[in-house]
Coordinates of C-alpha atoms in Angstrom, one line a residue:
M1 CA -21.5 -60.6 -40.3
S2 CA -18.0 -59.1 -39.6
S3 CA -15.0 -61.3 -39.7
I4 CA -14.3 -60.8 -36.0
L5 CA -17.8 -62.0 -35.1
E6 CA -17.5 -65.0 -37.4
G7 CA -14.2 -65.8 -35.8
F8 CA -15.7 -65.6 -32.3
K9 CA -18.5 -67.9 -33.3
S10 CA -16.2 -70.5 -34.9
Q11 CA -13.9 -70.4 -31.9
Y12 CA -16.9 -70.9 -29.6
A13 CA -18.0 -73.9 -31.7
R14 CA -14.6 -75.4 -31.5
D15 CA -14.7 -75.2 -27.7
Q16 CA -17.9 -77.1 -27.4
E17 CA -18.0 -80.7 -26.1
A18 CA -17.5 -83.5 -28.5
E19 CA -19.0 -86.9 -27.4
F20 CA -17.7 -90.4 -28.0
S21 CA -18.4 -93.9 -27.0
L22 CA -15.9 -95.7 -24.7
E23 CA -14.8 -97.8 -27.7
E24 CA -14.3 -94.8 -29.9
F25 CA -12.2 -93.2 -27.1
L26 CA -9.9 -96.2 -26.9
N27 CA -9.5 -96.3 -30.7
L28 CA -8.7 -92.6 -30.6
A29 CA -6.1 -93.3 -27.9
R30 CA -4.4 -95.9 -30.1
Q31 CA -3.8 -93.2 -32.8
D32 CA -2.9 -90.2 -30.6
P33 CA -1.1 -90.5 -27.3
M34 CA -2.2 -86.9 -26.4
V35 CA -5.7 -88.4 -25.8
Y36 CA -4.6 -89.9 -22.5
A37 CA -1.6 -87.6 -21.8
S38 CA -1.0 -86.4 -18.3
P39 CA -1.4 -82.7 -17.4
A40 CA 2.4 -82.5 -17.3
E41 CA 2.7 -83.9 -20.8
R42 CA 0.1 -81.5 -22.1
M43 CA 1.8 -78.6 -20.4
L44 CA 5.1 -79.6 -21.9
A45 CA 3.6 -79.9 -25.4
A46 CA 2.0 -76.4 -24.9
I47 CA 5.3 -74.9 -23.9
G48 CA 6.9 -76.3 -27.0
E49 CA 10.4 -76.7 -28.1
P50 CA 12.9 -74.0 -27.1
E51 CA 15.0 -71.8 -29.4
L52 CA 18.6 -72.6 -28.9
V53 CA 20.7 -69.5 -28.6
D54 CA 24.5 -69.9 -29.1
T55 CA 25.7 -67.2 -26.7
R56 CA 29.2 -67.3 -28.3
N57 CA 27.8 -65.1 -31.1
D58 CA 26.8 -62.3 -28.7
Q59 CA 29.4 -60.6 -26.6
R60 CA 26.9 -59.7 -23.8
L61 CA 25.3 -63.1 -23.6
S62 CA 28.6 -64.9 -23.8
R63 CA 29.7 -63.1 -20.7
L64 CA 26.4 -63.8 -18.9
F65 CA 26.0 -67.5 -19.9
S66 CA 29.7 -68.5 -20.2
N67 CA 29.4 -69.3 -24.0
R68 CA 27.0 -72.1 -23.4
L69 CA 23.8 -72.8 -25.4
M70 CA 20.9 -71.0 -23.9
K71 CA 17.3 -72.2 -24.2
R72 CA 14.6 -69.6 -24.9
Y73 CA 11.0 -70.7 -24.8
P74 CA 8.6 -68.7 -27.1
A75 CA 5.8 -69.3 -24.7
F76 CA 7.7 -67.2 -22.1
R77 CA 9.2 -64.7 -24.6
E78 CA 8.2 -61.7 -22.6
F79 CA 9.5 -63.0 -19.2
Y80 CA 12.7 -60.9 -19.4
G81 CA 15.7 -61.9 -17.4
M82 CA 14.0 -65.1 -16.1
E83 CA 15.8 -67.7 -18.3
E84 CA 17.0 -69.8 -15.3
V85 CA 13.6 -69.7 -13.6
I86 CA 11.8 -70.8 -16.7
E87 CA 14.3 -73.6 -17.3
Q88 CA 13.6 -74.9 -13.8
I89 CA 9.8 -74.8 -14.3
V90 CA 10.2 -76.6 -17.7
A91 CA 12.4 -79.2 -16.0
F92 CA 9.7 -79.9 -13.4
F93 CA 7.1 -80.6 -16.0
K94 CA 9.5 -82.6 -18.1
H95 CA 10.4 -84.9 -15.1
A96 CA 6.7 -85.1 -14.1
S97 CA 5.7 -86.1 -17.6
Q98 CA 8.3 -88.9 -17.5
G99 CA 6.5 -90.3 -14.4
L100 CA 9.3 -89.4 -12.0
E101 CA 8.9 -88.1 -8.5
E102 CA 8.0 -84.6 -9.6
R103 CA 4.6 -85.8 -10.7
K104 CA 3.8 -86.3 -7.0
Q105 CA 5.1 -82.9 -5.9
I106 CA 3.7 -79.4 -5.6
L107 CA 5.4 -76.8 -7.9
Y108 CA 6.1 -73.9 -5.5
L109 CA 7.1 -70.5 -6.7
L110 CA 9.0 -68.6 -4.0
G111 CA 9.9 -65.0 -4.4
P112 CA 9.5 -61.4 -3.3
V113 CA 6.4 -59.3 -3.9
G114 CA 6.1 -58.1 -7.5
G115 CA 8.7 -60.5 -8.8
G116 CA 6.5 -62.2 -11.4
K117 CA 5.1 -65.2 -9.6
S118 CA 1.5 -64.4 -10.4
S119 CA 2.5 -63.7 -14.1
I120 CA 4.1 -67.1 -14.4
A121 CA 1.0 -68.7 -12.9
E122 CA -1.3 -66.9 -15.3
R123 CA 0.9 -68.0 -18.3
L124 CA 0.9 -71.6 -17.1
K125 CA -2.9 -71.6 -16.8
A126 CA -3.2 -70.1 -20.3
L127 CA -0.9 -72.9 -21.6
M128 CA -3.0 -75.5 -19.9
E129 CA -5.9 -74.4 -22.1
R130 CA -4.1 -75.4 -25.3
Y131 CA -4.8 -79.1 -25.3
P132 CA -8.2 -80.8 -24.7
I133 CA -8.9 -83.5 -22.0
Y134 CA -11.2 -86.5 -22.3
A135 CA -13.5 -87.2 -19.4
L136 CA -16.5 -89.4 -18.5
K137 CA -19.6 -87.6 -19.5
G138 CA -21.4 -86.2 -16.5
S139 CA -18.5 -86.8 -14.1
P140 CA -18.3 -83.9 -11.6
V141 CA -14.6 -84.3 -11.3
N142 CA -13.6 -84.6 -15.1
E143 CA -12.3 -88.1 -14.4
S144 CA -10.4 -89.9 -17.1
P145 CA -12.1 -92.9 -18.7
L146 CA -8.9 -94.9 -18.0
G147 CA -9.8 -94.7 -14.3
L148 CA -12.5 -97.4 -15.0
F149 CA -9.9 -100.0 -15.6
N150 CA -7.9 -101.7 -12.9
P151 CA -4.3 -101.8 -14.1
E152 CA -3.6 -105.2 -12.5
V153 CA -6.5 -106.7 -14.4
F154 CA -6.6 -104.8 -17.7
G155 CA -3.2 -103.1 -17.9
E156 CA -1.5 -105.6 -20.2
Q157 CA -4.5 -105.9 -22.4
L158 CA -4.8 -102.1 -22.8
Q159 CA -1.2 -101.8 -23.7
T160 CA -1.3 -104.7 -26.2
E161 CA -4.6 -103.7 -28.0
Y162 CA -4.5 -99.8 -27.7
G163 CA -0.9 -99.0 -26.9
I164 CA -1.8 -97.3 -23.6
P165 CA 1.2 -97.7 -21.2
T166 CA 0.3 -99.3 -17.9
R167 CA 1.9 -96.3 -16.1
C168 CA -1.0 -94.2 -17.4
L169 CA -3.5 -96.3 -15.5
N170 CA -2.9 -94.6 -12.2
G171 CA -6.3 -93.3 -11.4
I172 CA -9.3 -94.7 -9.6
M173 CA -13.1 -94.5 -10.1
S174 CA -14.8 -91.6 -8.4
P175 CA -17.8 -92.3 -6.1
W176 CA -20.0 -90.9 -8.8
A177 CA -18.6 -93.4 -11.4
I178 CA -19.0 -96.3 -9.0
K179 CA -22.7 -95.4 -8.5
R180 CA -23.2 -95.1 -12.3
L181 CA -21.5 -98.5 -12.9
R182 CA -23.8 -100.1 -10.4
E183 CA -26.8 -98.5 -12.2
F184 CA -25.4 -99.8 -15.6
D185 CA -25.2 -103.3 -14.0
G186 CA -21.5 -103.4 -14.8
D187 CA -21.9 -102.6 -18.5
V188 CA -19.0 -100.2 -18.8
S189 CA -19.8 -99.5 -22.5
K190 CA -22.7 -97.4 -21.3
F191 CA -20.3 -94.7 -20.2
R192 CA -19.9 -91.9 -22.7
V193 CA -16.7 -89.8 -23.1
V194 CA -16.6 -86.1 -23.8
K195 CA -13.8 -84.0 -25.1
L196 CA -13.4 -80.9 -23.0
I197 CA -11.3 -77.8 -23.5
P198 CA -9.7 -76.7 -20.2
S199 CA -10.9 -73.2 -19.3
V200 CA -10.0 -70.7 -16.6
L201 CA -13.3 -68.9 -17.1
R202 CA -15.5 -72.0 -17.0
Q203 CA -13.4 -73.6 -14.2
V204 CA -12.9 -76.7 -16.4
A205 CA -9.7 -78.6 -15.3
I206 CA -8.2 -75.2 -14.1
A207 CA -9.0 -73.8 -10.7
K208 CA -7.8 -71.3 -8.2
T209 CA -8.0 -71.3 -4.5
E210 CA -7.0 -68.8 -1.8
P211 CA -6.6 -68.9 1.9
G212 CA -9.6 -67.3 3.7
D213 CA -10.5 -66.5 7.3
E214 CA -8.4 -68.6 9.6
N215 CA -11.3 -68.9 12.1
N216 CA -13.8 -70.5 9.7
Q217 CA -11.9 -71.9 6.7
D218 CA -12.0 -75.6 6.3
I219 CA -11.0 -78.2 3.7
S220 CA -14.2 -77.8 1.7
S221 CA -12.6 -75.1 -0.5
L222 CA -10.3 -77.9 -1.7
V223 CA -12.4 -81.1 -1.5
G224 CA -16.0 -79.8 -1.8
K225 CA -18.9 -80.5 0.6
V226 CA -22.5 -81.7 0.8
D227 CA -25.0 -79.8 -1.2
I228 CA -27.8 -79.3 1.3
R229 CA -30.3 -78.7 -1.5
M230 CA -30.0 -82.4 -2.5
L231 CA -30.6 -83.9 0.9
D232 CA -34.3 -84.1 0.3
R233 CA -33.7 -86.6 -2.4
Y234 CA -30.4 -88.4 -1.4
S235 CA -28.8 -89.5 1.8
Q236 CA -25.9 -87.4 3.1
D237 CA -23.3 -90.0 2.0
D238 CA -24.7 -90.4 -1.5
P239 CA -22.2 -89.2 -4.2
D240 CA -25.1 -87.4 -5.9
A241 CA -25.7 -85.3 -2.8
Y242 CA -22.2 -84.0 -2.8
S243 CA -21.1 -80.6 -4.3
Y244 CA -17.8 -81.2 -6.1
S245 CA -16.9 -77.5 -5.9
G246 CA -13.5 -77.8 -4.2
G247 CA -10.4 -76.8 -6.1
L248 CA -9.1 -80.4 -6.3
C249 CA -12.4 -81.5 -7.8
L250 CA -12.5 -78.8 -10.4
S251 CA -8.8 -79.1 -11.4
N252 CA -8.6 -82.8 -12.0
Q253 CA -6.7 -83.5 -15.2
G254 CA -5.5 -79.9 -15.1
L255 CA -3.9 -77.3 -12.9
L256 CA -4.8 -76.0 -9.4
E257 CA -3.3 -72.7 -8.5
F258 CA -3.0 -72.2 -4.7
V259 CA -2.4 -68.5 -4.0
E260 CA -0.4 -67.6 -0.9
M261 CA -0.5 -71.3 0.1
F262 CA 1.3 -71.0 3.4
K263 CA -1.1 -68.3 4.7
A264 CA -3.7 -71.1 4.9
P265 CA -4.3 -73.0 8.2
I266 CA -2.3 -76.3 8.2
K267 CA -5.4 -78.4 8.5
M268 CA -6.6 -77.1 5.2
L269 CA -3.4 -78.3 3.4
H270 CA -3.7 -82.0 4.5
P271 CA -5.8 -83.1 1.4
L272 CA -2.9 -81.9 -0.8
L273 CA -0.7 -84.6 0.6
T274 CA -2.8 -87.6 -0.4
A275 CA -3.9 -85.8 -3.7
T276 CA -0.3 -85.5 -4.8
Q277 CA 1.2 -88.7 -3.4
E278 CA -1.7 -91.2 -4.0
G279 CA -3.6 -89.5 -6.8
N280 CA -6.8 -89.3 -4.8
F281 CA -8.3 -87.5 -1.7
K282 CA -11.1 -87.9 0.7
G283 CA -14.2 -85.8 0.7
T284 CA -16.0 -84.6 3.8
E285 CA -18.5 -87.5 3.6
G286 CA -18.2 -91.3 4.1
F287 CA -18.0 -92.4 0.5
S288 CA -14.8 -93.6 -1.3
A289 CA -11.8 -91.4 -2.3
I290 CA -12.1 -89.0 -5.2
P291 CA -9.5 -89.3 -8.0
F292 CA -7.0 -86.5 -8.6
N293 CA -4.6 -86.6 -11.6
G294 CA -3.6 -82.9 -11.8
M295 CA -0.8 -80.5 -11.1
I296 CA -0.7 -78.2 -8.1
L297 CA 1.0 -74.8 -8.5
A298 CA 1.5 -72.7 -5.3
H299 CA 3.2 -69.5 -4.6
S300 CA 3.8 -67.1 -1.7
N301 CA 6.3 -64.6 -0.4
E302 CA 9.4 -65.6 1.5
A303 CA 8.2 -64.5 4.9
E304 CA 5.3 -67.1 4.9
W305 CA 7.7 -69.7 3.6
Q306 CA 10.3 -69.1 6.3
T307 CA 7.6 -69.4 9.0
F308 CA 6.2 -72.6 7.5
R309 CA 9.7 -74.1 7.0
N310 CA 10.8 -73.4 10.5
N311 CA 7.9 -75.4 12.0
R312 CA 9.1 -79.0 12.5
H313 CA 5.5 -80.3 12.3
N314 CA 5.4 -79.4 8.6
E315 CA 8.2 -81.9 7.5
A316 CA 5.7 -84.0 5.5
F317 CA 4.9 -81.0 3.3
L318 CA 8.5 -79.9 2.9
D319 CA 9.4 -83.2 1.3
R320 CA 6.6 -82.8 -1.2
I321 CA 7.4 -79.4 -2.5
Y322 CA 9.5 -78.5 -5.6
I323 CA 10.8 -75.0 -5.0
V324 CA 11.6 -72.6 -7.8
K325 CA 13.0 -69.3 -6.6
V326 CA 11.7 -66.3 -8.6
P327 CA 14.0 -63.4 -7.7
Y328 CA 13.8 -59.9 -9.0
C329 CA 15.5 -59.2 -12.3
L330 CA 19.2 -58.3 -11.9
Q331 CA 20.0 -57.3 -15.5
V332 CA 19.4 -53.6 -16.3
T333 CA 18.8 -54.4 -20.0
E334 CA 16.1 -56.9 -19.2
E335 CA 14.6 -54.7 -16.5
V336 CA 14.2 -52.0 -19.2
H337 CA 12.4 -54.5 -21.4
I338 CA 10.0 -55.2 -18.5
Y339 CA 9.1 -51.4 -18.2
E340 CA 8.7 -51.2 -22.0
K341 CA 6.3 -54.1 -21.9
L342 CA 4.3 -52.5 -19.1
L343 CA 4.2 -49.1 -20.9
R344 CA 3.1 -50.8 -24.2
N345 CA 0.0 -52.0 -22.4
S346 CA -1.0 -48.5 -21.1
S347 CA -2.1 -45.2 -22.5
L348 CA 1.5 -44.0 -21.9
S349 CA 2.8 -46.1 -24.8
N350 CA 2.9 -43.0 -27.1
A351 CA 3.9 -40.5 -24.4
P352 CA 7.4 -39.0 -24.9
C353 CA 10.1 -40.6 -22.8
A354 CA 13.5 -38.9 -22.8
P355 CA 16.5 -41.2 -23.6
G356 CA 18.0 -42.6 -20.4
T357 CA 14.8 -42.4 -18.3
L358 CA 13.9 -46.1 -18.3
D359 CA 17.6 -47.0 -18.0
M360 CA 18.0 -44.8 -14.9
M361 CA 14.9 -46.4 -13.3
A362 CA 16.2 -49.9 -14.1
Q363 CA 19.6 -49.1 -12.7
F364 CA 18.1 -47.8 -9.4
S365 CA 15.9 -50.9 -9.1
V366 CA 18.8 -53.3 -9.7
L367 CA 21.1 -51.5 -7.4
T368 CA 18.6 -51.9 -4.5
R369 CA 18.5 -55.7 -5.2
L370 CA 22.2 -56.4 -5.3
K371 CA 24.3 -57.4 -2.3
E372 CA 27.1 -54.9 -1.6
P373 CA 30.4 -56.5 -2.9
E374 CA 33.7 -56.6 -1.2
N375 CA 36.5 -54.2 -2.5
S376 CA 34.4 -53.2 -5.5
S377 CA 31.8 -50.6 -6.5
I378 CA 28.2 -51.8 -6.5
Y379 CA 27.7 -49.8 -9.7
S380 CA 30.5 -51.8 -11.4
K381 CA 28.9 -55.0 -10.1
M382 CA 25.5 -53.9 -11.7
R383 CA 27.3 -53.3 -15.0
V384 CA 29.0 -56.7 -14.9
Y385 CA 25.6 -58.4 -14.1
D386 CA 24.3 -56.7 -17.3
G387 CA 27.0 -58.4 -19.4
E388 CA 29.5 -55.5 -19.7
T389 CA 33.2 -55.9 -19.5
L390 CA 35.0 -53.3 -17.3
K391 CA 38.6 -54.4 -17.5
D392 CA 39.6 -51.1 -19.1
V393 CA 37.3 -49.0 -17.0
D394 CA 37.4 -50.3 -13.4
P395 CA 40.5 -52.4 -12.4
K396 CA 38.7 -53.3 -9.2
A397 CA 35.7 -54.9 -11.0
K398 CA 35.5 -58.6 -10.5
A399 CA 34.2 -61.5 -12.7
L400 CA 30.5 -62.3 -12.8
Q401 CA 31.0 -65.6 -11.1
E402 CA 33.1 -64.1 -8.3
Y403 CA 30.4 -61.6 -7.6
K404 CA 27.7 -64.3 -7.5
E405 CA 29.6 -66.6 -5.2
Y406 CA 30.1 -63.9 -2.7
A407 CA 26.5 -62.7 -2.9
G408 CA 25.0 -66.2 -2.2
I409 CA 21.8 -67.8 -3.4
D410 CA 19.4 -65.3 -2.0
E411 CA 20.5 -62.3 -4.0
G412 CA 17.6 -60.6 -5.8
M413 CA 15.1 -61.6 -3.2
T414 CA 15.1 -58.1 -1.6
G415 CA 15.0 -54.6 -3.0
V416 CA 12.3 -52.6 -4.8
S417 CA 9.8 -54.4 -6.9
T418 CA 8.9 -53.9 -10.5
R419 CA 5.5 -52.8 -9.2
F420 CA 7.2 -50.0 -7.2
A421 CA 9.2 -49.0 -10.3
Y422 CA 6.0 -48.8 -12.4
K423 CA 4.3 -46.6 -9.9
I424 CA 7.3 -44.3 -9.9
L425 CA 7.3 -44.1 -13.7
S426 CA 3.5 -43.3 -13.6
S427 CA 4.2 -40.4 -11.3
V428 CA 7.1 -39.2 -13.5
F429 CA 5.0 -39.3 -16.7
N430 CA 2.4 -37.2 -15.0
Y431 CA 4.7 -34.9 -13.0
D432 CA 4.4 -31.9 -15.4
Q433 CA 1.0 -30.4 -15.4
T434 CA 1.2 -29.3 -19.1
E435 CA 3.0 -32.3 -20.7
V436 CA 2.6 -36.1 -20.2
A437 CA 6.2 -37.1 -20.6
A438 CA 9.1 -38.5 -18.6
N439 CA 12.7 -37.5 -18.2
P440 CA 15.5 -38.5 -15.8
V441 CA 15.6 -35.2 -13.9
H442 CA 11.9 -35.6 -12.9
L443 CA 12.6 -39.2 -12.2
M444 CA 15.3 -38.5 -9.7
Y445 CA 13.1 -35.9 -7.9
V446 CA 10.1 -38.3 -7.7
L447 CA 12.4 -41.1 -6.5
E448 CA 13.9 -38.9 -3.7
Q449 CA 10.5 -37.7 -2.6
R450 CA 9.1 -41.3 -2.5
I451 CA 12.1 -42.6 -0.6
V452 CA 11.9 -39.8 2.0
R453 CA 8.2 -40.3 2.4
D454 CA 8.1 -44.1 2.6
D455 CA 8.4 -45.9 5.9
L456 CA 11.9 -47.3 5.3
Q457 CA 14.6 -48.1 7.8
E458 CA 17.1 -45.2 8.2
E459 CA 20.0 -47.3 6.8
V460 CA 18.0 -48.4 3.7
R461 CA 16.8 -44.8 3.1
R462 CA 20.4 -43.5 3.3
R463 CA 21.5 -46.2 1.0
Y464 CA 18.8 -45.6 -1.6
L465 CA 19.5 -41.8 -1.6
E466 CA 23.2 -42.5 -2.1
F467 CA 22.4 -44.5 -5.2
I468 CA 20.7 -41.5 -6.7
K469 CA 23.2 -38.8 -5.7
G470 CA 26.4 -40.8 -5.8
Y471 CA 25.8 -42.9 -8.9
L472 CA 22.8 -42.0 -11.0
A473 CA 23.0 -38.2 -10.9
V474 CA 26.7 -38.3 -11.6
R475 CA 26.4 -40.7 -14.5
Y476 CA 23.5 -38.9 -16.0
A477 CA 25.3 -35.6 -15.9
E478 CA 28.0 -37.3 -18.1
F479 CA 25.3 -38.8 -20.3
I480 CA 23.3 -35.7 -20.9
G481 CA 26.5 -33.7 -21.3
K482 CA 27.5 -36.0 -24.1
E483 CA 24.0 -35.7 -25.7
I484 CA 24.1 -31.9 -25.6
Q485 CA 27.7 -31.8 -26.9
T486 CA 26.9 -34.2 -29.7
A487 CA 23.9 -32.1 -30.7
Y488 CA 26.1 -29.0 -30.6
L489 CA 28.8 -30.7 -32.6
E490 CA 26.3 -31.9 -35.2
S491 CA 25.2 -28.3 -35.5
Y492 CA 28.9 -27.3 -36.0
S493 CA 30.0 -30.3 -38.1
E494 CA 31.9 -27.9 -40.4
Y495 CA 33.9 -26.6 -37.4
G496 CA 34.8 -30.2 -36.4
Q497 CA 35.8 -31.0 -39.9
N498 CA 38.1 -28.0 -40.1
I499 CA 39.9 -29.1 -36.9
F500 CA 40.2 -32.6 -38.2
D501 CA 41.6 -31.5 -41.6
R502 CA 44.0 -29.1 -40.0
Y503 CA 45.2 -31.7 -37.5
V504 CA 45.9 -34.2 -40.2
T505 CA 47.8 -31.7 -42.3
F506 CA 50.0 -30.5 -39.4
A507 CA 50.6 -34.1 -38.2
D508 CA 51.7 -35.2 -41.7
C509 CA 54.1 -32.3 -42.1
W510 CA 55.5 -32.9 -38.6
I511 CA 56.1 -36.6 -39.4
Q512 CA 57.8 -35.7 -42.7
D513 CA 59.7 -32.9 -40.9
E514 CA 58.4 -30.4 -43.5
E515 CA 57.6 -26.7 -43.1
F516 CA 53.9 -25.8 -43.6
R517 CA 52.7 -22.6 -45.2
D518 CA 49.1 -21.6 -44.7
P519 CA 47.7 -20.8 -48.2
E520 CA 45.2 -18.3 -46.8
T521 CA 47.3 -16.3 -44.4
G522 CA 50.7 -17.0 -45.8
E523 CA 51.8 -17.9 -42.2
S524 CA 54.7 -20.4 -42.0
F525 CA 55.0 -23.2 -39.4
D526 CA 58.3 -25.0 -38.7
R527 CA 58.4 -28.4 -36.9
G528 CA 58.4 -26.7 -33.4
A529 CA 55.4 -24.5 -34.3
L530 CA 53.6 -27.5 -35.8
N531 CA 54.2 -29.4 -32.6
D532 CA 52.8 -26.5 -30.5
E533 CA 49.6 -26.4 -32.7
L534 CA 49.1 -30.2 -32.5
E535 CA 49.5 -30.1 -28.7
K536 CA 46.8 -27.6 -28.4
I537 CA 44.4 -30.3 -29.7
E538 CA 46.1 -33.3 -27.9
K539 CA 46.6 -31.9 -24.4
P540 CA 42.9 -31.4 -23.5
A541 CA 42.3 -35.1 -24.4
G542 CA 45.4 -36.3 -22.3
I543 CA 47.2 -38.1 -25.2
A544 CA 50.1 -39.8 -23.5
N545 CA 52.2 -40.7 -26.5
P546 CA 51.7 -37.9 -29.2
K547 CA 54.2 -39.4 -31.6
D548 CA 52.5 -42.7 -32.0
F549 CA 49.1 -41.1 -32.0
R550 CA 50.0 -38.8 -34.9
N551 CA 51.5 -41.7 -36.9
E552 CA 48.3 -43.7 -36.3
I553 CA 46.0 -40.9 -37.4
V554 CA 48.0 -40.1 -40.6
N555 CA 48.2 -43.7 -41.6
F556 CA 44.4 -44.1 -41.2
V557 CA 43.7 -41.0 -43.2
L558 CA 46.1 -42.0 -46.0
R559 CA 44.3 -45.4 -46.3
A560 CA 40.9 -43.7 -46.2
R561 CA 41.8 -41.2 -48.9
A562 CA 42.7 -44.1 -51.2
N563 CA 39.1 -45.3 -51.0
N564 CA 37.6 -41.8 -51.0
A565 CA 38.9 -40.2 -54.3
G566 CA 41.7 -38.5 -52.4
R567 CA 39.4 -36.7 -50.0
N568 CA 39.7 -36.7 -46.3
P569 CA 37.2 -38.9 -44.4
T570 CA 34.6 -37.2 -42.1
W571 CA 35.9 -36.0 -38.7
T572 CA 33.7 -38.5 -36.9
S573 CA 35.0 -41.5 -38.8
Y574 CA 37.9 -42.3 -36.5
E575 CA 36.7 -42.8 -32.9
K576 CA 40.0 -41.8 -31.2
L577 CA 40.4 -38.6 -33.1
R578 CA 36.7 -37.8 -32.8
E579 CA 37.0 -37.9 -29.0
V580 CA 40.1 -35.7 -29.1
I581 CA 38.4 -33.1 -31.2
E582 CA 35.3 -33.1 -29.0
K583 CA 37.4 -32.5 -25.9
K584 CA 39.2 -29.7 -27.6
M585 CA 35.9 -28.1 -28.6
F586 CA 34.5 -28.5 -25.1
S587 CA 37.6 -27.8 -22.9
N588 CA 35.7 -24.7 -21.9
T589 CA 32.0 -25.1 -21.0
E590 CA 31.4 -21.5 -21.8
D591 CA 31.8 -22.4 -25.5
L592 CA 28.4 -24.1 -25.2
L593 CA 26.5 -21.4 -23.4
P594 CA 25.6 -19.1 -26.3
V595 CA 24.1 -22.0 -28.2
I596 CA 22.4 -24.2 -25.6
S597 CA 21.1 -21.5 -23.2
F598 CA 17.5 -20.4 -23.6
N599 CA 18.2 -16.8 -22.9
A600 CA 17.3 -14.1 -25.4
K601 CA 19.7 -14.2 -28.3
A602 CA 21.7 -11.1 -29.4
S603 CA 21.5 -11.8 -33.1
A604 CA 19.5 -13.8 -35.7
D605 CA 22.6 -15.9 -36.3
D606 CA 22.8 -17.0 -32.6
K607 CA 19.0 -17.6 -32.7
N608 CA 19.4 -19.9 -35.7
K609 CA 22.3 -21.8 -34.1
H610 CA 20.2 -22.3 -30.9
Q611 CA 17.2 -23.5 -32.9
S612 CA 19.4 -25.9 -34.9
F613 CA 20.7 -27.3 -31.6
V614 CA 17.2 -27.8 -30.2
D615 CA 16.1 -29.5 -33.4
R616 CA 19.0 -31.9 -33.1
M617 CA 18.0 -32.7 -29.5
V618 CA 14.3 -33.2 -30.5
S619 CA 15.5 -35.6 -33.2
K620 CA 17.2 -37.7 -30.5
G621 CA 13.9 -38.2 -28.7
Y622 CA 13.4 -35.2 -26.4
T623 CA 10.6 -32.7 -26.4
E624 CA 11.5 -29.0 -26.6
K625 CA 10.4 -28.5 -23.0
Q626 CA 12.7 -31.4 -21.9
V627 CA 15.6 -29.9 -23.8
R628 CA 15.2 -26.7 -21.8
L629 CA 14.9 -28.5 -18.5
L630 CA 17.8 -30.8 -19.1
C631 CA 20.1 -28.1 -20.4
E632 CA 19.4 -25.9 -17.4
W633 CA 20.0 -28.9 -15.1
Y634 CA 23.2 -29.8 -16.8
L635 CA 24.6 -26.3 -16.6
R636 CA 23.6 -26.1 -13.0
V637 CA 25.4 -29.3 -12.2
R638 CA 28.5 -28.4 -14.1
K639 CA 28.6 -25.0 -12.3
S640 CA 28.4 -26.6 -8.9
S641 CA 31.0 -29.3 -9.6

């Protein structure tokens, strides 16, 4: 048998029930507190200890988190940009596990559509499967054996003999257990205990409920109802005639997920009050209360929450809800990680994606989610939110905290969703009929078409289009221009090195006030002529103080020569001079045209230069078809500007 089949078989065997006597259970509890741990304690153990990240060691993180220690939980590693949300959720389970007020409250995730609420819920349910629960064998509600013991009578004895804290004896016997105890004539030792693995698939200690039709939905989806097939054997109020199929019954000792909770009729929510506050709830029949020792996780969109909150009749619920806001991601870098994760799980994972495509989509998404700042560019605000420092770029840019204080607590609750972005990316990858690939030019076109086609308010439509034309297109023209120029320069590295060497030689002679004679042409340059030649390189770059700049470059080169056997360093080794040389080489766009254009070449030499340029671009992550498209777009934009 193959290893994968053996692994499946052994996993299945591990998940089967293990049976104990009540005495064996109590002895087990003495050795391992997880045997009687609450759902919150088991969830906290499953989440595990966080990794502490010292943000002082990372410039971007230090700006975002003010140099404090940041907690990252491995269980939520792929929930990008949600550090604060995860911390609040973990805090809820931590406080609940300590027996504080949170154990009686509903964890409520509030956020916009496509913000990640359902993903968090799925992860929490998966974590709840990590640790087993112990329940009375045959109990239809997975009740804890500790519910058999009255804390006032047996609490002190259980703590003394088995180390079980009295606070853990907060359950009651179910109607089913009361009937069994009567059948056992009070001999509690006849109860058997089973070890169960919580399971989403088998609905063991984990359940999900949703609002149904408002006209016929009742509380039975939460508390269960009579099984009419059993009425020929039992009376209607007999516990054995009851179908414990409600969400609260199935999720005892575990987790109940209530989807779109506030879309449900108010009468349906009443059992949640007693279930959370008192640890039990009433069924639809006349027998005693049913125990509930579980956690309730609810989530819905803001519109339903606002409607529910504004109804004064719902005050009892409002006081029993622990709200965690789940806004959209507001960090471009983290938003890109989200797209990469989505693409990894699709057949597009190996499709070519031109550099800058995911960044542009992330920038657009974040721009739509931000509140317009005062006396500052929203594009600068986006960059500050991503951890950049703009003090040398945009003097009007404000500090991160200042932006956040002005924006208020609801920033990130509106804008386009990650789901919207993923659908746009899907269209972009499939835009070209002959090549499954994505690039920013197609992205801008698809975005514009979608915005024009969607039923948006005119002001929102105008704002979104301005993001594309006023920010993204302009910045991308700069980006692709740099990419093209760099590929061109790498094709002409010898040309760049010649300019570098010549500049250093002229600058050195100018500083020393020496005449320079060109060994090849015999041409002589005095100090004035040297100054003219140096300015031809410096002026296109806007060097404000040539004297200091020349001294700085010469000093750098002299130091570099000492470590390079007397040879000049490469022309790209000193950032300031590299930029000066680039601007000199590209002061006239027409210099690029013979190489980057895809027109027929006049000579084999031009053809080789062009192919060398294309190869350089392909090595950067573009397809040949994209190189042509982006070069033509860039030249068209440059011509119109």
